[in-house]
Structures are given as C-alpha cells and as structure tokens.
Tab-separated table of N, CA and C in Angstrom:
chain	number	residue	atom	x	y	z
A	1	MET	N	96.625	87.385	76.996
A	1	MET	CA	97.551	87.550	76.729
A	1	MET	C	98.068	89.661	76.661
A	2	ALA	N	100.109	90.235	77.595
A	2	ALA	CA	99.356	90.918	78.578
A	2	ALA	C	99.974	91.684	77.141
A	3	LEU	N	100.127	92.973	78.478
A	3	LEU	CA	99.903	93.693	77.485
A	3	LEU	C	101.160	94.453	76.883
A	4	ILE	N	101.760	94.387	77.260
A	4	ILE	CA	103.327	94.154	76.892
A	4	ILE	C	104.236	93.422	76.418
A	5	PRO	N	105.161	93.632	75.659
A	5	PRO	CA	105.405	91.930	75.515
A	5	PRO	C	106.670	90.777	76.440
A	6	LEU	N	106.836	89.824	76.771
A	6	LEU	CA	106.961	89.422	78.039
A	6	LEU	C	108.157	88.273	78.002
A	7	ASN	N	109.859	89.009	76.953
A	7	ASN	CA	110.563	88.590	76.307
A	7	ASN	C	111.430	87.627	77.478
A	8	GLN	N	111.194	88.007	78.518
A	8	GLN	CA	112.469	87.549	79.846
A	8	GLN	C	111.754	86.719	80.753
A	9	GLU	N	112.437	85.866	81.598
A	9	GLU	CA	111.900	85.036	82.434
A	9	GLU	C	113.062	85.109	83.381
A	10	ILE	N	111.935	84.911	84.785
A	10	ILE	CA	112.592	85.041	86.001
A	10	ILE	C	112.521	83.507	86.493
A	11	LYS	N	112.564	82.772	87.679
A	11	LYS	CA	113.537	81.733	88.131
A	11	LYS	C	112.879	81.916	89.906
A	12	ILE	N	111.733	81.213	89.512
A	12	ILE	CA	111.399	81.221	91.447
A	12	ILE	C	111.083	80.311	91.999
A	13	TYR	N	112.192	79.958	93.041
A	13	TYR	CA	112.465	78.795	93.783
A	13	TYR	C	111.821	79.584	95.449
A	14	ARG	N	110.412	78.598	95.681
A	14	ARG	CA	109.653	77.931	96.784
A	14	ARG	C	110.320	77.265	98.284
A	15	SER	N	110.013	78.009	99.700
A	15	SER	CA	110.246	77.154	101.121
A	15	SER	C	109.301	75.670	100.735
A	16	THR	N	110.115	74.435	101.139
A	16	THR	CA	108.726	73.617	101.342
A	16	THR	C	107.961	73.892	102.598
A	17	GLY	N	108.307	74.024	103.532
A	17	GLY	CA	107.712	74.592	104.900
A	17	GLY	C	109.054	73.073	105.442
A	18	GLU	N	109.748	73.061	105.240
A	18	GLU	CA	110.651	71.990	106.036
A	18	GLU	C	112.194	72.346	106.128
A	19	LEU	N	113.100	71.958	106.816
A	19	LEU	CA	113.919	72.336	107.311
A	19	LEU	C	114.929	71.444	107.389
A	20	ASP	N	116.393	71.567	107.235
A	20	ASP	CA	117.586	70.488	105.985
A	20	ASP	C	118.264	70.106	107.948
A	21	ARG	N	118.991	69.969	108.077
A	21	ARG	CA	119.225	68.709	109.167
A	21	ARG	C	119.690	69.791	110.144
A	22	TRP	N	120.940	71.376	109.372
A	22	TRP	CA	121.382	72.173	110.272
A	22	TRP	C	120.119	73.939	110.494
A	23	GLY	N	118.926	73.185	109.976
A	23	GLY	CA	117.926	74.295	110.264
A	23	GLY	C	117.225	75.557	109.187
A	24	ASN	N	118.256	74.991	107.715
A	24	ASN	CA	117.855	76.011	106.678
A	24	ASN	C	116.495	75.411	106.030
A	25	PRO	N	115.622	75.806	105.093
A	25	PRO	CA	114.534	75.425	104.732
A	25	PRO	C	114.907	75.221	102.911
A	26	ILE	N	113.861	74.106	103.183
A	26	ILE	CA	114.262	73.522	101.757
A	26	ILE	C	113.581	73.585	100.938
A	27	GLN	N	114.162	73.788	100.313
A	27	GLN	CA	113.948	74.505	98.492
A	27	GLN	C	112.889	73.691	97.527
A	28	SER	N	111.778	74.458	97.436
A	28	SER	CA	111.243	73.415	96.829
A	28	SER	C	111.773	73.189	94.727
A	29	GLU	N	111.188	72.494	93.614
A	29	GLU	CA	112.054	72.755	92.255
A	29	GLU	C	111.559	74.237	92.214
A	30	PRO	N	112.478	75.137	91.064
A	30	PRO	CA	111.943	76.241	90.656
A	30	PRO	C	110.708	76.075	89.959
A	31	PHE	N	110.181	77.073	90.118
A	31	PHE	CA	109.064	77.514	88.017
A	31	PHE	C	109.599	78.588	88.039
A	32	ARG	N	109.284	78.805	86.603
A	32	ARG	CA	109.605	80.065	85.825
A	32	ARG	C	108.185	80.305	84.964
A	33	LEU	N	108.442	81.623	84.903
A	33	LEU	CA	107.445	82.947	84.959
A	33	LEU	C	107.978	83.709	83.788
A	34	LYS	N	107.123	84.124	82.297
A	34	LYS	CA	108.056	84.510	82.010
A	34	LYS	C	107.611	86.153	82.140
A	35	CYS	N	108.318	87.255	81.973
A	35	CYS	CA	108.068	88.524	82.493
A	35	CYS	C	109.018	89.467	81.471
A	36	ARG	N	108.784	91.009	82.260
A	36	ARG	CA	109.285	92.347	81.477
A	36	ARG	C	110.268	92.264	83.360
A	37	VAL	N	111.779	92.450	82.293
A	37	VAL	CA	112.135	93.265	83.767
A	37	VAL	C	112.787	94.600	83.740
A	38	SER	N	113.368	95.697	84.752
A	38	SER	CA	113.584	96.829	84.348
A	38	SER	C	115.207	96.746	85.553
A	39	GLU	N	116.285	96.677	85.384
A	39	GLU	CA	117.007	96.954	85.821
A	39	GLU	C	117.756	98.857	86.440
A	40	GLU	N	117.835	98.642	87.374
A	40	GLU	CA	118.601	99.806	88.207
A	40	GLU	C	119.766	100.425	89.264
A	41	SER	N	121.100	100.572	88.956
A	41	SER	CA	121.907	100.275	89.552
A	41	SER	C	122.444	101.652	90.009
A	42	LYS	N	122.654	101.478	91.389
A	42	LYS	CA	123.579	103.221	91.225
A	42	LYS	C	124.119	103.438	92.482
A	43	LEU	N	125.838	103.722	92.306
A	43	LEU	CA	127.427	104.133	93.141
A	43	LEU	C	127.223	105.052	94.236
A	44	MET	N	127.134	104.571	95.330
A	44	MET	CA	127.136	106.237	96.111
A	44	MET	C	127.960	106.026	96.587
A	45	ARG	N	129.077	107.386	97.270
A	45	ARG	CA	129.809	106.882	98.221
A	45	ARG	C	129.537	107.686	99.488
A	46	VAL	N	130.045	107.368	100.287
A	46	VAL	CA	129.682	107.627	101.895
A	46	VAL	C	131.420	107.784	102.558
A	47	SER	N	131.110	108.987	102.630
A	47	SER	CA	132.058	109.653	103.604
A	47	SER	C	131.919	109.205	105.034
A	48	ALA	N	133.628	108.964	105.403
A	48	ALA	CA	134.217	108.439	106.840
A	48	ALA	C	133.610	109.514	107.900
A	49	GLY	N	133.080	110.481	107.378
A	49	GLY	CA	132.311	111.226	108.800
A	49	GLY	C	132.803	111.086	110.256
A	50	ASP	N	134.004	111.366	110.228
A	50	ASP	CA	135.062	111.911	110.761
A	50	ASP	C	136.157	112.180	110.969
A	51	GLY	N	135.563	113.433	109.547
A	51	GLY	CA	136.873	115.003	109.885
A	51	GLY	C	138.954	114.353	108.713
A	52	SER	N	138.521	113.063	108.824
A	52	SER	CA	139.714	112.558	108.586
A	52	SER	C	140.418	112.401	106.931
A	53	GLY	N	139.018	112.931	105.624
A	53	GLY	CA	139.673	113.400	104.447
A	53	GLY	C	139.501	112.358	104.445
A	54	THR	N	139.102	111.579	104.220
A	54	THR	CA	139.062	109.778	103.868
A	54	THR	C	137.896	110.284	102.969
A	55	SER	N	137.485	109.260	101.987
A	55	SER	CA	137.152	109.094	101.339
A	55	SER	C	135.300	107.811	101.985
A	56	GLY	N	136.111	107.334	102.558
A	56	GLY	CA	134.636	106.364	102.595
A	56	GLY	C	134.391	104.900	102.185
A	57	VAL	N	133.476	104.192	101.382
A	57	VAL	CA	132.870	103.349	101.482
A	57	VAL	C	131.879	103.607	100.081
A	58	GLU	N	132.021	103.518	99.318
A	58	GLU	CA	131.179	102.799	97.945
A	58	GLU	C	130.212	101.759	97.993
A	59	ILE	N	129.529	102.066	97.739
A	59	ILE	CA	128.231	101.057	97.982
A	59	ILE	C	127.538	101.124	96.254
A	60	VAL	N	126.902	99.856	96.275
A	60	VAL	CA	127.248	99.997	94.631
A	60	VAL	C	125.068	99.332	94.994
A	61	THR	N	123.984	99.834	94.593
A	61	THR	CA	122.599	99.393	95.360
A	61	THR	C	121.874	98.780	94.024
A	62	TYR	N	121.091	97.861	93.655
A	62	TYR	CA	120.037	97.197	92.924
A	62	TYR	C	119.034	97.484	93.020
A	63	LYS	N	118.094	97.711	91.820
A	63	LYS	CA	116.462	97.967	91.879
A	63	LYS	C	116.255	97.264	90.547
A	64	ILE	N	114.965	96.430	91.265
A	64	ILE	CA	115.279	95.210	89.843
A	64	ILE	C	113.260	95.469	90.195
A	65	ARG	N	113.373	95.856	88.367
A	65	ARG	CA	111.016	95.700	89.054
A	65	ARG	C	111.086	94.363	87.703
A	66	ILE	N	109.680	93.189	88.053
A	66	ILE	CA	109.474	92.811	87.174
A	66	ILE	C	108.262	92.684	87.049
A	67	LEU	N	107.982	92.799	85.888
A	67	LEU	CA	105.747	93.224	85.346
A	67	LEU	C	105.710	91.464	85.369
A	68	LEU	N	105.120	91.170	85.135
A	68	LEU	CA	104.041	89.736	85.369
A	68	LEU	C	102.522	89.937	84.882
A	69	ASP	N	102.446	89.417	83.562
A	69	ASP	CA	101.046	89.144	83.131
A	69	ASP	C	99.589	88.521	84.330
A	70	GLY	N	99.061	89.503	84.652
A	70	GLY	CA	97.306	88.452	85.744
A	70	GLY	C	98.662	89.704	87.017
A	71	ILE	N	97.313	87.940	87.721
A	71	ILE	CA	97.549	88.152	88.961
A	71	ILE	C	98.874	86.337	89.145
A	72	ALA	N	99.934	87.496	89.532
A	72	ALA	CA	100.825	85.801	89.895
A	72	ALA	C	101.558	85.681	91.002
A	73	ASP	N	101.746	84.402	91.502
A	73	ASP	CA	102.420	83.403	92.379
A	73	ASP	C	103.740	83.994	92.939
A	74	ILE	N	103.060	84.831	93.411
A	74	ILE	CA	104.774	85.323	94.602
A	74	ILE	C	103.977	85.816	95.355
A	75	GLN	N	105.181	85.316	96.243
A	75	GLN	CA	104.649	85.830	97.870
A	75	GLN	C	106.497	86.577	98.439
A	76	TYR	N	106.364	86.860	99.620
A	76	TYR	CA	106.827	88.156	100.202
A	76	TYR	C	108.961	86.849	100.988
A	77	ASP	N	107.621	85.629	100.449
A	77	ASP	CA	109.207	84.689	100.843
A	77	ASP	C	109.919	83.955	100.077
A	78	ASP	N	109.852	84.171	98.813
A	78	ASP	CA	109.881	83.592	98.054
A	78	ASP	C	111.501	84.259	97.392
A	79	ASP	N	112.348	83.004	96.230
A	79	ASP	CA	113.760	83.919	96.226
A	79	ASP	C	113.407	83.281	94.810
A	80	ILE	N	114.051	85.036	94.176
A	80	ILE	CA	113.003	85.546	93.275
A	80	ILE	C	115.530	85.126	91.955
A	81	GLU	N	115.036	84.472	90.717
A	81	GLU	CA	116.563	84.289	90.229
A	81	GLU	C	115.903	85.354	89.190
A	82	TYR	N	117.122	86.350	88.758
A	82	TYR	CA	117.436	86.920	86.895
A	82	TYR	C	118.366	86.827	86.520
A	83	THR	N	118.422	86.468	85.484
A	83	THR	CA	119.606	86.168	85.396
A	83	THR	C	119.790	86.881	83.140
A	84	ASP	N	120.747	88.335	83.669
A	84	ASP	CA	120.525	89.523	82.842
A	84	ASP	C	120.874	88.835	81.234
A	85	GLU	N	121.340	89.287	80.220
A	85	GLU	CA	121.758	89.237	78.645
A	85	GLU	C	122.985	89.074	79.093
A	86	LEU	N	123.929	89.579	79.982
A	86	LEU	CA	125.678	90.136	80.223
A	86	LEU	C	126.293	88.654	81.103
A	87	GLY	N	124.516	87.682	81.817
A	87	GLY	CA	125.204	86.398	82.336
A	87	GLY	C	124.569	86.539	83.109
A	88	ARG	N	124.668	87.851	84.220
A	88	ARG	CA	125.217	87.991	85.872
A	88	ARG	C	124.099	87.446	86.543
A	89	VAL	N	123.731	86.771	87.178
A	89	VAL	CA	122.880	86.354	88.090
A	89	VAL	C	122.192	87.058	89.498
A	90	LEU	N	121.387	88.037	89.038
A	90	LEU	CA	120.451	88.019	90.443
A	90	LEU	C	120.391	87.698	91.131
A	91	ARG	N	119.723	87.357	92.400
A	91	ARG	CA	118.792	86.728	92.851
A	91	ARG	C	118.171	87.349	94.099
A	92	GLY	N	116.528	87.985	94.449
A	92	GLY	CA	116.738	88.555	96.127
A	92	GLY	C	114.995	88.087	96.149
A	93	LYS	N	114.730	88.616	97.275
A	93	LYS	CA	113.723	88.482	97.571
A	93	LYS	C	112.557	89.852	97.382
A	94	PRO	N	111.461	88.948	96.932
A	94	PRO	CA	110.106	90.371	96.739
A	94	PRO	C	110.820	91.584	97.939
A	95	LYS	N	110.616	93.086	97.884
A	95	LYS	CA	110.148	94.255	98.778
A	95	LYS	C	109.429	94.450	98.436
A	96	GLU	N	108.152	93.961	97.925
A	96	GLU	CA	106.926	95.139	97.026
A	96	GLU	C	106.594	94.521	95.709
A	97	ILE	N	104.795	94.432	96.515
A	97	ILE	CA	104.505	93.109	95.421
A	97	ILE	C	103.069	94.361	94.946
A	98	VAL	N	102.620	94.449	93.558
A	98	VAL	CA	101.633	95.480	93.822
A	98	VAL	C	100.869	94.435	92.019
A	99	VAL	N	99.815	94.124	92.928
A	99	VAL	CA	98.660	94.571	90.968
A	99	VAL	C	98.094	95.329	90.524
A	100	ARG	N	98.449	95.116	89.636
A	100	ARG	CA	97.780	97.074	88.496
A	100	ARG	C	96.809	95.727	87.725
A	101	ARG	N	96.027	96.672	88.500
A	101	ARG	CA	94.045	96.774	87.554
A	101	ARG	C	93.639	97.503	86.800
A	102	LEU	N	92.557	97.198	86.062
A	102	LEU	CA	92.177	98.406	85.442
A	102	LEU	C	90.679	98.720	85.788
A	103	ILE	N	90.019	99.966	85.069
A	103	ILE	CA	89.573	100.466	85.765
A	103	ILE	C	88.515	99.360	85.960
A	104	SER	N	87.576	98.728	85.898
A	104	SER	CA	86.781	97.390	85.632
A	104	SER	C	86.834	96.923	87.189
A	105	GLY	N	88.558	96.863	87.991
A	105	GLY	CA	89.332	95.670	88.465
A	105	GLY	C	89.064	94.270	87.821
A	106	LYS	N	89.472	94.114	87.186
A	106	LYS	CA	90.054	93.116	85.799
A	106	LYS	C	91.823	92.790	86.417
A	107	PRO	N	92.296	92.143	87.252
A	107	PRO	CA	94.105	91.959	87.147
A	107	PRO	C	94.436	92.413	85.508
A	108	VAL	N	95.751	92.884	85.753
A	108	VAL	CA	96.460	93.339	83.881
A	108	VAL	C	97.636	92.746	84.611
A	109	MET	N	98.637	93.427	85.680
A	109	MET	CA	99.652	92.990	86.039
A	109	MET	C	100.355	92.900	87.467
A	110	THR	N	101.134	92.383	87.079
A	110	THR	CA	101.961	92.041	88.547
A	110	THR	C	103.475	92.445	88.679
A	111	GLU	N	103.734	93.853	89.585
A	111	GLU	CA	104.873	94.331	89.513
A	111	GLU	C	105.208	94.310	90.870
A	112	VAL	N	106.460	93.718	91.126
A	112	VAL	CA	107.027	93.096	92.105
A	112	VAL	C	108.379	93.874	91.865
A	113	PHE	N	108.924	94.070	93.454
A	113	PHE	CA	110.191	95.182	93.364
A	113	PHE	C	111.955	93.804	94.187
A	114	ILE	N	112.309	94.155	93.947
A	114	ILE	CA	113.761	93.578	93.887
A	114	ILE	C	114.811	93.738	94.521
C-alpha cells in the first residue's frame, strides 16, 4: 500500500533494442503504472541582449514530478507519457530517478522528474 493516494497513471514506452529501417529504436507496447503527478510550468522572458530594446523570446519550461509506489521499473531511456485532467499529453525521458527509503532501508517510493 502506498504512503499517498496514487490516483493518476503514466504510460511507459521502452525500446526493444531493435531499430527500424530508418535507424530509429522500436518501442515495445507501453505498460501503465499508478502514480501521483505534480506539474509545474514557468514562463521566462529572455531579452535579445543586443541593446535593440526588443523583448526577445518567451520560453515555457515544464517540470513534472512523478511519485510511484516502491521501487519502480523506470530507466533513463524510457519515454514516459502522462495525460492531465485537461487532456494535455506530456511526454519525456527521465532526468532524475530517486528511490526514497525508510530508516530501515526499505524502499517506499520512487520519485521521477521529467
């Protein structure tokens, strides 16, 4: 039983190790894991920096934190797909995978950032 409610779900797409005729990795059928997802987005305005007074470029960055029960079978070359409550599909590769343990050493959660 998880420490927190896991009411959301992610799909994990894993490479089979084979390549298609164009040299792209072939992905296996996705598997699903129950999770808790926290999303964060930030709008950044980058100035042109050339003294022209123009506003430059606006960049939106996303950070997604996924909590999974126990030790989850997640690898850095997996593609993780999450669909939020608004129907937006967010997909990316893990940037950080952290196993959280109790003081006894028992793994209780896996935290994944994409």
